[in-house]
């Protein structure tokens, strides 16, 4: 018989009877009949309360005896809810089953799980989780229900099916001993990764030995009833641990030595509550602050419906409290985004594909292995990210060599499929962010913002024609120059005939000769300037304007001829998608439509008249070489590289390095009237001016000759008179 003291804690594998002055216990391993148990009760005068048993096989019998003898029956484990609710002497310190079911549902809704797998050990698990099982009818949650093999058999075939079915969110409803075995088998199946989230409904998850799983990156969450935030509770738990280490009992496999289990804590609270009530009054109290928090018993059904549950999660430092669930207020996660690790993970499998200049095979005369086989923009980016985030990586090529597209059945291929299947942890590639891809995988901030450009083959230069020297000036200009030449010749001929200063005496030795000549015949007017020089002001104006006109024309012709000799003109220039759509000579398409990949599209561009629509940066690299060739942290790291200018330096390294010189995007075009039309206006103005000057000269010369004739006539008359 164990003497009742304040620190009485009875192990749960016994039936405990409290009497006046003490407690006696009956191990359940010993065979005992109901009659024998009732006889013991009858002998034990003044029975105060009965605790246990811990297994359901004897609960109904013990409860019947307690009801008959009107003895309080205190339970510390989950009990199937009574249908008739006639157990008036029943008290259960274990949290009420429907409240725990609501707590699990709140966890599922908080993490926004759309598909959940429930794995239960026995049929009672379906009763405990009925609120969650009803969720599909009220919430958009898909639930798949599976049962663990009976008798602690191998659960790996079940886990294999779950792994194949990509069931990443799993809720296990089983005992802590079964949970320890399941965790070992999960580890052996390679499912202890950051992609899985396991939730255990057992309240003893904290008591398991989780040391092998701390650094796996797996998400493991559960509930804890013990109020470890209270200094008084922690003192009791520490004393328990010391006593257990001094006289260690036989522990179950997978359990941590010296850790107080939830059932032991509930037994402590139950005995303490009954003992305190016995000293104060003849009836049990319904409220008490114990190791498991505030104990409030419903007077109607004897169930504990008001309680707090600590939400605990596995971190690298061990189990940590991340929130609290209250039966009245619901879930409150205090630090759900807390991450004690500065690294993304210890090792990451990266997937990419060969796409110049993002990823290329490194040229070497020696065999290369591993990541050393590759070089390029993405490799430099991965190196910088690993330096910032502190992870190791292994670069592998995508098996099918595709970026990732969805077929008619909704199935993905390429690197998107490998990310979905968790074959790869990270993909670094020129992968375009699209709506359909965003629904199945997570994208970081783009390390490069680009658009869609058109890549097409540059037409080969045609051999210059015999009359290609005429190209610098448009046909209209050549016609206007010819007309101007003829017009100026005619005007010069007329003015030279009209002005008296272009007439001269062919016999200078005979000044009295009446014969005069003019050098500006119609033929000479065309060729003036070689030997014939104009003498009159009017003809000189015509000559000066013509020489200025020819100076401008020759200068413009020479300048544009140089441009034609250095810039090759395109027969069918394409500046936009609209130009591409308006023509039929050049076919066009994209790598996901008419071409299987960019490489095939580029080859077709180089060999045929074909325009390929692809990312502008990829086109920039191809044109330079073909001359005549984990989410938030990764995003932050990319932003850091962008702020430091390293992304720009890497782009310049892999795009501009050893590339072709920049080409002038402007094309040489023939000079038209709008370019040099003004010189024709100057020429016309000069001709008009010369006409007016010629008229003036004619009038001036005529008056001068008239005055001379009048003087001559007067002299003749004077001589005749005298």
XYZ file of C-alpha atoms in Angstrom:
722
model
C 0.000 0.000 0.000
C 1.323 3.430 -0.977
C 0.918 6.126 1.630
C -0.882 9.220 0.367
C 1.302 12.335 0.331
C 1.160 15.506 -1.715
C 3.617 14.163 -4.312
C 1.707 10.900 -4.883
C 1.930 9.855 -8.545
C 0.723 6.367 -9.471
C 1.757 4.592 -12.669
C -1.033 4.040 -15.111
C -0.844 0.276 -15.465
C -2.788 -0.259 -12.237
C -6.218 0.125 -10.731
C -5.868 2.606 -7.881
C -8.272 2.863 -4.964
C -8.160 5.739 -2.556
C -9.391 5.011 1.008
C -9.255 6.851 4.247
C -5.600 7.096 5.121
C -4.080 5.742 1.923
C -4.156 4.159 -1.524
C -3.987 0.569 -2.609
C -3.289 -0.592 -6.149
C -4.057 -3.679 -8.152
C -1.844 -4.392 -11.192
C -3.887 -5.114 -14.280
C -1.501 -7.867 -15.256
C -2.858 -9.938 -12.388
C -6.067 -11.825 -13.258
C -8.990 -10.416 -11.297
C -12.707 -10.916 -11.740
C -15.430 -8.355 -11.298
C -16.702 -10.132 -8.172
C -13.221 -10.121 -6.659
C -12.804 -6.425 -7.423
C -16.226 -5.659 -5.838
C -15.244 -7.726 -2.783
C -12.065 -5.639 -2.394
C -14.135 -2.494 -2.584
C -16.501 -3.830 0.077
C -13.589 -4.642 2.374
C -12.057 -1.218 1.862
C -14.368 0.811 4.036
C -14.437 4.511 3.281
C -13.273 4.304 -0.380
C -12.775 7.914 -1.602
C -12.187 7.445 -5.354
C -10.912 5.018 -7.915
C -8.365 5.828 -10.644
C -7.911 3.851 -13.831
C -7.614 1.397 -15.397
C -5.481 2.459 -18.351
C -6.905 -0.057 -20.825
C -10.428 -0.120 -22.136
C -10.982 -3.807 -21.473
C -11.873 -3.255 -17.797
C -13.247 0.285 -17.892
C -16.899 -0.685 -18.262
C -16.744 -3.198 -15.413
C -14.976 -0.789 -13.080
C -17.421 1.977 -13.962
C -20.396 -0.269 -13.227
C -19.013 -1.085 -9.771
C -18.343 2.592 -9.088
C -21.895 3.471 -10.095
C -23.280 0.763 -7.809
C -21.129 1.748 -4.823
C -21.424 5.465 -5.615
C -17.643 5.817 -5.694
C -16.087 8.493 -7.991
C -14.285 6.954 -10.932
C -11.419 9.155 -12.164
C -10.023 8.374 -15.640
C -6.844 9.752 -17.249
C -7.223 8.385 -20.766
C -9.542 8.841 -23.684
C -12.848 7.055 -23.253
C -15.504 6.277 -25.816
C -18.382 8.682 -25.191
C -21.310 7.074 -23.402
C -24.518 6.881 -25.364
C -26.949 6.966 -22.437
C -24.760 9.302 -20.337
C -25.723 7.392 -17.128
C -22.201 7.324 -15.620
C -22.975 9.844 -12.894
C -19.833 9.000 -10.873
C -17.461 9.361 -13.833
C -14.733 12.029 -14.121
C -12.224 12.153 -16.979
C -9.228 14.497 -16.860
C -8.260 13.656 -20.437
C -9.390 16.409 -22.875
C -12.752 15.815 -24.477
C -12.419 14.081 -27.857
C -14.475 16.505 -29.987
C -12.403 19.462 -28.776
C -9.179 17.780 -29.859
C -10.768 17.004 -33.208
C -11.610 20.699 -33.624
C -8.040 21.597 -32.685
C -6.674 19.328 -35.419
C -9.096 20.879 -37.931
C -7.911 24.361 -36.939
C -4.324 23.293 -37.614
C -5.290 22.008 -41.065
C -7.094 25.229 -41.890
C -4.249 27.407 -40.615
C -1.702 25.707 -42.854
C -4.241 25.799 -45.728
C -3.867 22.138 -46.532
C -6.126 21.207 -49.428
C -5.406 17.471 -49.316
C -4.843 15.577 -46.059
C -4.187 11.919 -45.304
C -5.494 10.568 -41.992
C -3.711 7.437 -40.748
C -5.365 5.820 -37.732
C -4.385 2.898 -35.552
C -7.792 1.540 -34.536
C -11.444 2.372 -34.940
C -11.421 4.787 -32.023
C -9.249 7.103 -34.090
C -12.135 7.694 -36.491
C -14.291 8.751 -33.543
C -11.633 11.097 -32.181
C -11.192 12.807 -35.562
C -14.793 12.955 -36.657
C -14.749 16.779 -36.869
C -11.894 16.562 -39.363
C -13.490 13.708 -41.295
C -16.620 15.838 -41.741
C -14.538 18.718 -43.121
C -14.937 17.902 -46.866
C -18.654 18.584 -46.594
C -18.013 22.093 -45.183
C -14.560 23.060 -46.459
C -12.665 22.505 -49.674
C -10.431 19.836 -48.139
C -9.783 16.424 -49.641
C -9.264 13.736 -47.014
C -7.836 10.293 -47.634
C -8.191 7.782 -44.785
C -5.702 4.952 -44.249
C -5.228 2.435 -41.419
C -1.959 1.241 -39.952
C -1.332 -2.507 -40.028
C -2.611 -4.233 -36.903
C -0.266 -5.642 -34.305
C 2.678 -3.280 -34.925
C 3.334 -4.846 -38.304
C 5.529 -3.312 -40.976
C 3.963 -0.036 -42.126
C 6.444 0.574 -44.947
C 4.148 -0.773 -47.701
C 1.559 1.770 -46.567
C 4.168 4.527 -46.459
C 5.330 3.540 -49.931
C 1.815 4.018 -51.285
C 1.610 7.402 -49.601
C 4.955 8.440 -51.067
C 3.917 7.313 -54.531
C 0.634 9.191 -54.190
C 2.452 12.400 -53.193
C 0.607 12.588 -49.881
C 2.699 15.248 -48.149
C 0.326 16.265 -45.352
C -0.332 13.365 -42.995
C -2.133 13.167 -39.643
C -1.264 10.134 -37.504
C -3.718 9.078 -34.796
C -1.876 6.436 -32.786
C -0.241 5.892 -29.424
C 3.166 7.329 -28.640
C 4.716 3.838 -28.760
C 3.276 3.256 -32.238
C 4.356 6.770 -33.281
C 7.967 5.969 -32.363
C 7.946 2.925 -34.636
C 6.226 4.802 -37.465
C 8.827 7.569 -37.339
C 11.661 5.069 -37.764
C 9.941 3.551 -40.779
C 9.266 7.003 -42.257
C 12.984 7.712 -41.995
C 13.860 4.431 -43.695
C 11.494 5.301 -46.585
C 13.282 8.595 -47.243
C 10.225 10.651 -46.293
C 11.918 12.709 -43.589
C 12.292 15.754 -45.833
C 11.117 19.332 -45.768
C 8.366 18.512 -48.269
C 6.411 16.444 -45.730
C 4.416 17.694 -42.772
C 3.458 15.074 -40.192
C 1.001 15.828 -37.417
C 0.601 13.430 -34.453
C -2.513 13.559 -32.299
C -0.826 11.838 -29.379
C -0.211 14.230 -26.498
C 3.110 12.519 -25.778
C 4.957 13.515 -28.956
C 7.349 15.620 -26.850
C 8.346 12.527 -24.859
C 9.613 10.643 -27.919
C 13.285 10.447 -28.816
C 13.346 12.767 -31.856
C 17.093 13.262 -31.979
C 17.536 11.370 -35.320
C 15.058 13.684 -37.055
C 16.081 17.129 -35.830
C 18.268 18.007 -38.823
C 16.212 16.284 -41.517
C 14.203 19.411 -42.299
C 10.923 17.542 -41.855
C 7.885 19.414 -40.556
C 6.587 17.615 -37.471
C 3.848 19.114 -35.313
C 1.783 17.968 -32.370
C 0.001 18.977 -29.168
C 1.243 19.065 -25.582
C -1.076 19.214 -22.559
C 1.594 19.842 -19.917
C 1.888 23.517 -19.045
C 5.673 23.805 -19.307
C 5.527 27.623 -19.161
C 4.684 27.438 -15.433
C 7.757 27.401 -13.142
C 5.892 25.220 -10.618
C 5.077 22.627 -13.287
C 8.635 22.633 -14.572
C 9.932 22.080 -11.041
C 7.699 19.034 -10.593
C 8.704 17.661 -14.010
C 12.402 18.176 -13.244
C 12.052 16.363 -9.915
C 10.264 13.538 -11.711
C 13.118 13.281 -14.181
C 15.710 13.105 -11.390
C 13.827 10.348 -9.590
C 13.385 8.405 -12.803
C 17.080 8.619 -13.584
C 17.994 7.438 -10.078
C 15.705 4.438 -10.284
C 15.008 4.083 -14.016
C 12.003 2.031 -14.923
C 11.751 -0.012 -18.059
C 11.042 2.453 -20.876
C 9.351 1.748 -24.132
C 11.469 1.789 -27.298
C 11.687 5.238 -28.826
C 10.813 7.062 -25.588
C 13.077 9.569 -23.857
C 14.267 8.480 -20.427
C 13.117 10.649 -17.533
C 10.338 12.524 -19.348
C 6.958 12.645 -17.634
C 4.211 11.396 -19.930
C 0.808 13.032 -20.254
C -0.958 10.125 -18.525
C 1.390 10.350 -15.557
C 0.772 14.096 -15.324
C -2.991 13.538 -15.497
C -2.767 10.914 -12.736
C -0.812 13.407 -10.643
C -3.464 16.078 -11.188
C -6.275 13.606 -10.467
C -4.814 12.317 -7.191
C -3.900 15.810 -6.113
C -7.386 17.085 -6.906
C -9.144 14.249 -5.053
C -6.806 14.530 -2.051
C -7.326 18.282 -1.806
C -11.091 17.866 -2.116
C -11.106 15.182 0.597
C -9.399 17.511 3.031
C -11.768 20.416 2.273
C -15.182 18.889 1.713
C -17.060 15.697 1.155
C -17.450 16.272 -2.583
C -14.978 16.606 -5.378
C -13.978 20.011 -6.636
C -14.530 20.801 -10.304
C -11.637 23.243 -10.869
C -7.925 22.925 -10.234
C -4.611 24.254 -11.598
C -2.358 21.274 -12.145
C 0.482 20.038 -14.289
C -1.825 19.968 -17.311
C -3.083 23.497 -16.839
C -6.399 24.542 -15.428
C -8.583 21.507 -14.821
C -12.270 22.327 -15.226
C -14.695 19.388 -15.101
C -18.150 19.679 -16.596
C -20.648 18.781 -13.827
C -23.110 17.317 -16.313
C -21.015 14.616 -17.971
C -17.743 14.715 -16.005
C -15.697 15.608 -19.094
C -12.901 18.126 -19.394
C -13.969 20.489 -22.147
C -12.138 23.698 -21.216
C -8.372 23.376 -21.602
C -5.286 24.689 -23.408
C -3.020 22.749 -25.766
C 0.486 23.874 -26.602
C 1.267 23.546 -30.320
C 4.787 22.163 -30.587
C 6.972 21.722 -33.644
C 10.279 19.970 -34.269
C 13.212 22.338 -34.812
C 16.946 21.780 -34.999
C 17.151 22.597 -31.283
C 14.389 20.133 -30.444
C 10.702 20.498 -29.789
C 9.623 24.128 -29.489
C 6.308 25.725 -28.612
C 4.967 27.682 -31.588
C 1.459 28.479 -30.382
C -1.516 27.674 -28.195
C -4.914 26.198 -28.938
C -7.706 27.052 -26.529
C -11.022 25.251 -26.491
C -12.811 28.604 -26.325
C -10.726 30.994 -28.459
C -9.213 28.539 -30.917
C -5.732 28.539 -32.472
C -3.108 31.209 -31.884
C 0.290 30.524 -33.397
C 2.752 32.986 -31.911
C 5.801 32.357 -34.091
C 4.671 30.202 -37.005
C 7.259 31.800 -39.293
C 10.128 31.349 -36.871
C 13.134 29.584 -38.331
C 16.090 28.951 -36.075
C 18.289 27.956 -39.002
C 19.995 30.480 -41.235
C 20.488 27.912 -43.968
C 17.923 26.845 -46.518
C 18.924 23.232 -45.983
C 22.128 21.297 -45.751
C 22.005 20.036 -49.319
C 19.872 20.825 -52.336
C 19.447 18.976 -55.604
C 19.350 21.459 -58.462
C 17.872 20.805 -61.883
C 18.689 22.737 -65.018
C 19.294 22.156 -68.714
C 21.873 23.166 -71.277
C 20.923 26.590 -72.613
C 23.664 29.021 -73.603
C 24.766 31.121 -71.822
C 22.830 30.063 -68.725
C 24.332 26.584 -68.486
C 27.072 25.275 -70.764
C 29.489 22.397 -70.771
C 32.888 23.610 -69.642
C 35.625 23.092 -72.213
C 38.600 21.249 -70.766
C 41.277 18.840 -71.924
C 40.799 16.906 -68.666
C 37.747 14.894 -67.587
C 35.443 16.884 -65.319
C 32.968 15.546 -62.773
C 30.039 16.847 -60.758
C 29.328 20.547 -60.816
C 32.699 21.224 -62.437
C 31.292 19.979 -65.746
C 29.213 23.108 -66.199
C 29.658 26.841 -66.401
C 27.447 29.783 -67.214
C 25.212 32.433 -65.757
C 23.089 30.018 -63.684
C 26.183 28.383 -62.205
C 27.518 31.763 -61.098
C 24.098 32.613 -59.668
C 23.954 29.312 -57.737
C 27.403 29.929 -56.325
C 26.415 33.364 -55.063
C 23.161 32.041 -53.566
C 24.961 29.225 -51.781
C 27.448 31.713 -50.325
C 24.610 33.831 -48.942
C 22.272 31.069 -47.756
C 24.900 28.497 -46.840
C 23.689 25.414 -48.714
C 25.469 22.831 -50.806
C 24.062 21.877 -54.180
C 24.431 19.272 -56.887
C 23.686 20.278 -60.462
C 21.945 17.749 -62.670
C 20.392 18.054 -66.089
C 16.685 17.522 -66.576
C 16.073 13.976 -67.774
C 13.881 14.836 -70.765
C 15.611 18.140 -71.524
C 12.409 20.211 -71.256
C 11.449 23.219 -69.216
C 8.004 21.940 -68.324
C 4.652 21.910 -70.090
C 1.262 20.436 -69.295
C -0.387 17.898 -71.570
C -4.090 17.354 -72.168
C -4.299 15.077 -69.112
C -2.892 17.750 -66.836
C 0.449 15.963 -66.444
C 3.681 17.949 -66.414
C 7.063 17.137 -67.896
C 10.533 18.645 -67.709
C 11.947 20.397 -64.703
C 8.465 21.393 -63.509
C 7.607 17.686 -63.148
C 10.810 17.000 -61.238
C 10.035 19.869 -58.876
C 6.497 18.570 -58.332
C 7.811 15.059 -57.673
C 10.515 16.516 -55.368
C 13.212 14.859 -57.409
C 14.796 18.305 -57.396
C 14.725 20.923 -54.660
C 15.555 23.881 -56.860
C 15.545 24.724 -60.554
C 17.744 27.525 -61.850
C 17.067 28.177 -65.508
C 15.580 30.747 -67.919
C 12.123 29.480 -66.962
C 9.298 31.853 -67.799
C 6.819 32.525 -64.984
C 3.342 31.616 -66.213
C -0.029 31.284 -64.527
C -0.268 27.505 -64.927
C 3.269 26.962 -63.644
C 2.665 29.259 -60.677
C -0.206 27.011 -59.572
C 2.016 23.926 -59.155
C 5.458 25.300 -58.207
C 6.810 28.308 -56.327
C 8.856 30.977 -58.094
C 11.374 33.291 -56.487
C 11.744 36.886 -57.594
C 12.972 36.805 -61.215
C 16.728 37.156 -61.415
C 16.246 38.691 -64.852
C 13.315 40.643 -66.248
C 12.887 40.220 -69.957
C 10.381 40.146 -72.775
C 9.665 38.264 -75.971
C 11.713 39.221 -79.029
C 11.857 37.979 -82.616
C 14.857 36.064 -83.867
C 15.166 35.609 -87.627
C 17.913 35.003 -90.130
C 19.666 38.053 -91.469
C 19.360 38.051 -95.296
C 22.618 37.569 -97.132
C 23.879 40.726 -98.831
C 23.128 40.869 -102.566
C 25.870 41.613 -105.102
C 25.850 45.298 -106.084
C 24.428 46.072 -109.512
C 26.148 47.934 -112.306
C 24.169 51.059 -111.510
C 24.322 50.735 -107.717
C 26.164 54.067 -107.645
C 22.786 55.665 -108.250
C 21.373 54.309 -104.943
C 22.469 57.215 -102.692
C 19.959 59.492 -104.401
C 16.368 58.619 -105.101
C 15.165 58.443 -108.696
C 13.173 61.636 -108.164
C 16.304 63.553 -107.206
C 18.194 62.264 -110.229
C 15.335 63.390 -112.453
C 15.181 66.797 -110.785
C 18.968 67.236 -111.154
C 18.720 66.482 -114.862
C 15.829 68.918 -115.304
C 17.697 71.514 -113.263
C 20.746 71.156 -115.514
C 18.668 71.655 -118.642
C 16.707 74.500 -117.092
C 19.806 76.363 -115.945
C 21.380 75.965 -119.390
C 18.308 77.422 -121.064
C 18.057 80.316 -118.618
C 21.769 81.017 -119.020
C 21.405 80.984 -122.798
C 18.487 83.404 -122.753
C 20.068 85.760 -120.231
C 23.398 85.716 -122.015
C 21.579 86.696 -125.214
C 19.546 89.312 -123.437
C 22.267 91.056 -121.466
C 24.486 93.372 -123.587
C 27.549 92.626 -121.480
C 27.947 89.151 -122.907
C 28.259 90.512 -126.450
C 31.755 91.456 -127.609
C 33.643 92.600 -130.696
C 35.409 89.601 -132.255
C 37.892 92.026 -133.873
C 39.366 94.122 -131.079
C 41.740 95.784 -133.558
C 38.767 97.367 -135.344
C 36.759 99.131 -132.666
C 34.399 100.657 -135.182
C 33.213 97.271 -136.394
C 29.476 96.730 -136.025
C 29.860 92.918 -135.809
C 29.386 91.477 -132.286
C 29.349 87.872 -131.032
C 28.122 85.956 -127.972
C 29.987 82.902 -126.629
C 26.959 81.475 -124.795
C 25.385 79.468 -127.515
C 22.858 76.806 -126.575
C 25.563 74.093 -126.527
C 28.065 76.260 -124.663
C 25.432 77.143 -122.081
C 25.298 73.476 -121.095
C 29.083 73.217 -120.656
C 29.800 76.661 -119.276
C 32.390 76.884 -116.542
C 35.029 74.768 -118.278
C 36.466 77.513 -120.542
C 33.691 80.076 -120.841
C 33.305 82.397 -117.901
C 30.288 84.675 -117.502
C 31.009 88.400 -117.693
C 27.691 89.999 -116.894
C 26.400 90.185 -113.354
C 23.236 88.310 -114.287
C 25.068 85.395 -115.870
C 27.493 85.299 -112.949
C 24.535 84.984 -110.588
C 23.313 82.011 -112.618
C 26.769 80.457 -112.538
C 27.231 81.021 -108.806
C 23.864 79.543 -107.927
C 24.556 76.535 -110.134
C 27.937 75.959 -108.553
C 26.385 76.166 -105.060
C 23.696 73.706 -106.168
C 26.241 71.226 -107.495
C 28.328 71.570 -104.321
C 25.388 70.564 -102.122
C 24.318 67.720 -104.426
C 27.850 66.286 -104.653
C 28.392 66.537 -100.886
C 25.083 64.825 -100.129
C 25.758 62.131 -102.695
C 29.236 61.431 -101.302
C 28.019 61.215 -97.691
C 25.144 58.880 -98.496
C 27.325 56.755 -100.765
C 29.631 56.081 -97.790
C 26.639 54.933 -95.737
C 25.531 52.586 -98.513
C 28.984 51.077 -98.707
C 29.125 50.340 -94.936
C 25.533 49.388 -94.080
C 23.880 46.388 -95.662
C 20.253 46.932 -96.431
C 17.642 44.289 -95.588
C 15.216 43.076 -98.204
C 12.423 42.290 -95.692
C 13.033 44.176 -92.423
C 10.894 43.090 -89.430
C 10.643 45.546 -86.581
C 7.598 44.205 -84.727
C 5.182 41.321 -84.445
C 2.802 43.312 -86.623
C 5.368 43.403 -89.446
C 5.831 39.667 -89.032
C 2.110 38.988 -89.259
C 1.678 41.173 -92.375
C 4.205 39.253 -94.466
C 4.140 35.684 -95.769
C 7.726 35.139 -96.893
C 9.149 34.350 -93.450
C 7.487 31.661 -91.322
C 7.367 32.190 -87.596
C 6.566 30.339 -84.380
C 7.677 29.679 -80.786
C 9.628 26.874 -79.107
C 6.460 25.474 -77.583
C 4.456 25.536 -80.798
C 6.231 24.628 -84.011
C 9.600 23.869 -82.399
C 10.422 21.327 -79.689
C 12.986 23.567 -78.011
C 15.020 26.734 -78.473
C 17.960 24.873 -79.955
C 15.864 23.438 -82.782
C 14.266 26.829 -83.387
C 17.647 28.583 -83.580
C 18.915 25.992 -86.059
C 15.887 26.580 -88.262
C 16.433 30.330 -88.052
C 20.014 29.909 -89.238
C 19.147 27.645 -92.164
C 15.766 28.892 -93.413
C 13.538 31.936 -93.514
C 12.018 31.487 -90.070
C 11.337 33.863 -87.180
C 11.466 32.476 -83.640
C 9.660 34.132 -80.723
C 11.615 33.627 -77.501
C 12.977 35.522 -74.490
C 14.766 38.713 -75.439
C 17.887 37.946 -73.390
C 18.281 34.537 -75.008
C 17.959 36.155 -78.424
C 20.509 38.763 -77.400
C 22.984 36.030 -76.572
C 22.303 34.047 -79.753
C 22.680 37.112 -81.970
C 25.952 37.929 -80.218
C 27.292 34.426 -80.862
C 25.907 33.942 -84.400
C 27.790 36.637 -86.214
C 27.174 36.298 -90.228
C 26.357 32.224 -82.748
C 13.367 27.820 -51.022
C 11.208 30.705 -51.922
C 11.547 33.706 -49.712
C 15.223 33.268 -48.882
C 16.209 32.718 -52.488
C 14.243 35.843 -53.397
C 16.025 37.873 -50.725
C 19.386 36.555 -51.913
C 18.556 37.482 -55.514
C 17.562 40.988 -54.391
C 20.854 41.267 -52.542
C 22.778 40.243 -55.664
C 20.779 42.757 -57.663
C 21.524 45.568 -55.218
C 25.232 44.715 -55.253
C 25.252 44.779 -59.045
C 26.444 41.193 -59.330
C 23.530 40.118 -61.543
C 24.459 42.823 -64.035
C 28.117 41.821 -63.938
C 27.223 38.163 -64.539
C 24.988 39.139 -67.454
C 27.764 41.231 -69.004
C 30.179 38.341 -68.469
C 28.079 35.711 -70.231
C 26.278 37.844 -72.832
C 28.861 40.422 -73.953
C 32.008 38.403 -73.433
C 33.573 37.293 -76.756
C 30.488 38.511 -78.568
C 29.956 40.384 -81.771
C 30.338 44.163 -81.876
C 27.219 46.216 -81.613
C 25.495 46.869 -84.894
C 23.908 50.148 -85.834
C 20.207 49.632 -85.915
C 19.703 52.487 -88.394
C 19.639 51.692 -92.101
C 20.997 53.925 -94.841
C 18.262 55.237 -97.098
C 18.302 57.180 -100.332
C 18.090 60.952 -100.052
C 14.735 62.269 -101.161
C 13.183 65.626 -101.944
C 12.439 66.142 -98.259
C 16.180 65.908 -97.543
C 17.714 68.164 -100.203
C 14.688 69.819 -101.772
C 15.819 73.178 -100.421
C 18.766 73.365 -102.801
C 16.366 73.268 -105.714
C 14.510 76.232 -104.238
C 17.802 78.125 -103.926
C 18.606 77.288 -107.522
C 15.205 78.490 -108.722
C 15.541 81.692 -106.711
C 18.961 82.317 -108.233
C 17.610 81.879 -111.743
C 14.769 84.313 -111.109
C 17.214 86.829 -109.690
C 19.470 86.469 -112.681
C 16.530 87.211 -114.999
C 15.754 90.431 -113.190
C 19.420 91.423 -113.217
C 19.626 90.684 -116.924
C 16.568 92.904 -117.571
C 18.178 95.650 -115.537
C 21.399 95.325 -117.445
C 19.533 95.494 -120.728
C 17.652 98.651 -119.707
C 20.790 100.238 -118.334
C 22.762 99.467 -121.506
C 19.939 100.646 -123.717
C 19.751 104.039 -122.005
C 23.493 104.382 -122.118
C 23.550 103.665 -125.825
C 20.707 106.147 -126.342
C 22.657 108.896 -124.630
C 25.705 108.124 -126.738
C 23.662 108.262 -129.930
C 22.139 111.598 -128.907
C 25.570 113.069 -128.282
C 26.823 111.720 -131.612
C 23.855 113.238 -133.497
C 24.396 116.626 -131.873
C 28.036 116.635 -132.792
C 27.215 115.782 -136.397
C 24.701 118.613 -136.632
C 27.179 121.100 -135.188
C 29.817 120.094 -137.678
C 27.358 120.397 -140.545
C 26.248 123.840 -139.417
C 29.629 125.295 -138.895
